[in-house]
Amino acid sequence: MIRRPPRSTLSSSSAASDVYKRQGTYDSLNLPKLEGDRGTVELYEKRWWGRRCYFRADGTPIGEIYNIHTPPELYPQGVRYFDLEVDVVRHPDGRVELVDEKDLHRKVEEGLIPEALAIRALEEARSLVEGLERDGVAPSCPS
């Protein structure tokens, strides 16, 4: 089940949530998905990242993954952005790490992501890591 804002809602942010059936592990968190787990996705216009938060059925946090991407374009019928491969992970114990840099470099070598865009993606990811480590929140994170 995925819950989205009403189609008539046009705002500078969008969110969706989902309840999972047991399937594999959480990307970059390396923790198993259990039946009843839930997750949310938050996207913000003009931001180079979106946040995915995962929780166990009882509400225990599993972790957060900040997906680095081009600023999303929000439409009544959906959202469009370009995934820039790298992610920032905040583990349940508070550790923060930048992951998937090799994936980004491979896409640059293959000509799928321009080098200037890859540089911007890494700048955004590193800034996010610094903000999460220093303040516990993402830089300029909307309330």
Short mmCIF file of C-alpha atoms in Angstrom, two decimals:
data_model
loop_
_atom_site.label_atom_id
_atom_site.label_comp_id
_atom_site.label_asym_id
_atom_site.label_seq_id
_atom_site.Cartn_x
_atom_site.Cartn_y
_atom_site.Cartn_z
CA MET A 1 0.00 0.00 0.00
CA ILE A 2 1.40 3.39 -0.97
CA ARG A 3 -0.15 6.61 0.31
CA ARG A 4 0.47 9.79 -1.65
CA PRO A 5 -0.77 13.36 -1.32
CA PRO A 6 -4.02 14.08 -3.19
CA ARG A 7 -3.50 14.68 -6.91
CA SER A 8 -4.65 18.27 -6.57
CA THR A 9 -1.87 18.99 -4.05
CA LEU A 10 0.93 21.07 -5.54
CA SER A 11 3.51 22.01 -2.97
CA SER A 12 7.26 22.34 -2.69
CA SER A 13 7.49 18.90 -1.09
CA SER A 14 6.02 15.48 -1.57
CA ALA A 15 5.86 12.40 0.63
CA ALA A 16 4.76 8.81 0.27
CA SER A 17 4.72 5.86 2.60
CA ASP A 18 4.60 2.13 2.11
CA VAL A 19 4.16 -1.02 4.22
CA TYR A 20 6.39 -3.90 3.14
CA LYS A 21 6.06 -7.61 2.85
CA ARG A 22 9.23 -9.52 3.67
CA GLN A 23 11.65 -9.25 0.70
CA GLY A 24 15.45 -9.15 0.90
CA THR A 25 17.45 -6.45 2.64
CA TYR A 26 17.43 -2.66 2.83
CA ASP A 27 19.79 -1.13 0.28
CA SER A 28 23.03 0.08 1.96
CA LEU A 29 21.71 -0.61 5.48
CA ASN A 30 22.34 -4.36 5.09
CA LEU A 31 19.43 -5.20 7.38
CA PRO A 32 16.66 -7.67 6.55
CA LYS A 33 13.22 -6.50 5.50
CA LEU A 34 10.55 -7.95 7.77
CA GLU A 35 6.85 -8.24 7.12
CA GLY A 36 5.08 -5.14 8.44
CA ASP A 37 8.10 -2.83 8.10
CA ARG A 38 7.22 0.56 6.72
CA GLY A 39 9.01 3.33 4.97
CA THR A 40 8.52 6.91 3.95
CA VAL A 41 9.97 8.93 1.08
CA GLU A 42 10.34 12.72 1.28
CA LEU A 43 11.21 14.84 -1.74
CA TYR A 44 11.70 18.61 -1.84
CA GLU A 45 11.88 20.97 -4.79
CA LYS A 46 15.29 22.62 -5.23
CA ARG A 47 16.98 19.96 -3.04
CA TRP A 48 19.60 17.60 -4.45
CA TRP A 49 18.51 14.80 -2.13
CA GLY A 50 15.45 12.93 -0.98
CA ARG A 51 15.12 11.06 2.29
CA ARG A 52 13.88 7.50 2.75
CA CYS A 53 13.17 6.47 6.37
CA TYR A 54 12.53 2.88 7.35
CA PHE A 55 10.85 1.56 10.51
CA ARG A 56 9.94 -1.82 11.96
CA ALA A 57 6.26 -2.57 12.46
CA ASP A 58 6.58 -1.52 16.13
CA GLY A 59 8.04 1.88 15.13
CA THR A 60 11.71 1.08 15.84
CA PRO A 61 13.90 3.02 13.37
CA ILE A 62 15.82 0.87 10.89
CA GLY A 63 17.73 3.73 9.27
CA GLU A 64 17.64 6.54 6.74
CA ILE A 65 18.94 6.70 3.19
CA TYR A 66 19.40 10.07 1.52
CA ASN A 67 19.28 9.56 -2.23
CA ILE A 68 21.36 12.11 -4.15
CA HIS A 69 19.54 13.20 -7.32
CA THR A 70 18.77 16.23 -9.44
CA PRO A 71 16.19 18.56 -7.86
CA PRO A 72 12.82 16.86 -8.34
CA GLU A 73 10.06 18.22 -10.50
CA LEU A 74 6.77 17.70 -8.67
CA TYR A 75 3.64 17.19 -10.76
CA PRO A 76 0.06 16.30 -9.77
CA GLN A 77 0.53 12.90 -11.43
CA GLY A 78 4.01 12.14 -10.08
CA VAL A 79 7.60 13.18 -9.57
CA ARG A 80 10.57 13.28 -11.95
CA TYR A 81 14.29 13.42 -11.09
CA PHE A 82 17.58 11.87 -12.21
CA ASP A 83 19.26 9.51 -9.73
CA LEU A 84 22.95 10.38 -9.34
CA GLU A 85 23.89 6.99 -7.87
CA VAL A 86 25.51 8.07 -4.58
CA ASP A 87 23.62 7.86 -1.30
CA VAL A 88 24.19 8.96 2.27
CA VAL A 89 23.18 6.43 4.92
CA ARG A 90 22.37 7.13 8.56
CA HIS A 91 22.40 3.88 10.52
CA PRO A 92 20.26 3.31 13.63
CA ASP A 93 23.34 3.84 15.83
CA GLY A 94 23.84 7.32 14.30
CA ARG A 95 26.79 6.45 12.05
CA VAL A 96 26.71 8.34 8.75
CA GLU A 97 28.41 7.17 5.57
CA LEU A 98 28.64 8.04 1.89
CA VAL A 99 28.01 4.98 -0.29
CA ASP A 100 28.00 3.97 -3.95
CA GLU A 101 30.74 6.36 -5.15
CA LYS A 102 32.04 3.60 -7.42
CA ASP A 103 28.62 3.41 -9.10
CA LEU A 104 28.73 7.14 -9.82
CA HIS A 105 32.28 6.94 -11.24
CA ARG A 106 31.28 3.99 -13.44
CA LYS A 107 28.33 5.97 -14.86
CA VAL A 108 30.69 8.89 -15.63
CA GLU A 109 33.12 6.53 -17.39
CA GLU A 110 30.23 5.06 -19.39
CA GLY A 111 29.17 8.58 -20.45
CA LEU A 112 25.80 8.32 -18.71
CA ILE A 113 26.43 11.11 -16.18
CA PRO A 114 28.44 14.23 -17.14
CA GLU A 115 31.52 14.81 -14.98
CA ALA A 116 30.28 18.26 -13.85
CA LEU A 117 27.04 16.68 -12.61
CA ALA A 118 29.00 13.96 -10.79
CA ILE A 119 31.12 16.62 -9.07
CA ARG A 120 27.95 18.39 -7.95
CA ALA A 121 26.50 15.09 -6.69
CA LEU A 122 29.60 14.43 -4.57
CA GLU A 123 29.59 18.00 -3.21
CA GLU A 124 25.94 17.62 -2.18
CA ALA A 125 26.58 14.20 -0.64
CA ARG A 126 29.62 15.37 1.34
CA SER A 127 27.76 18.45 2.59
CA LEU A 128 24.92 16.21 3.71
CA VAL A 129 27.34 13.88 5.55
CA GLU A 130 28.93 16.86 7.32
CA GLY A 131 25.55 18.29 8.36
CA LEU A 132 24.27 14.96 9.64
CA GLU A 133 27.47 14.28 11.58
CA ARG A 134 27.75 17.81 12.99
CA ASP A 135 24.14 18.76 13.70
CA GLY A 136 22.22 15.52 13.37
CA VAL A 137 20.07 17.05 10.65
CA ALA A 138 20.44 17.60 6.94
CA PRO A 139 21.62 21.08 5.89
CA SER A 140 18.64 23.35 5.24
CA CYS A 141 16.33 20.45 6.00
CA PRO A 142 12.71 21.59 5.80
CA SER A 143 10.71 21.11 8.98
#
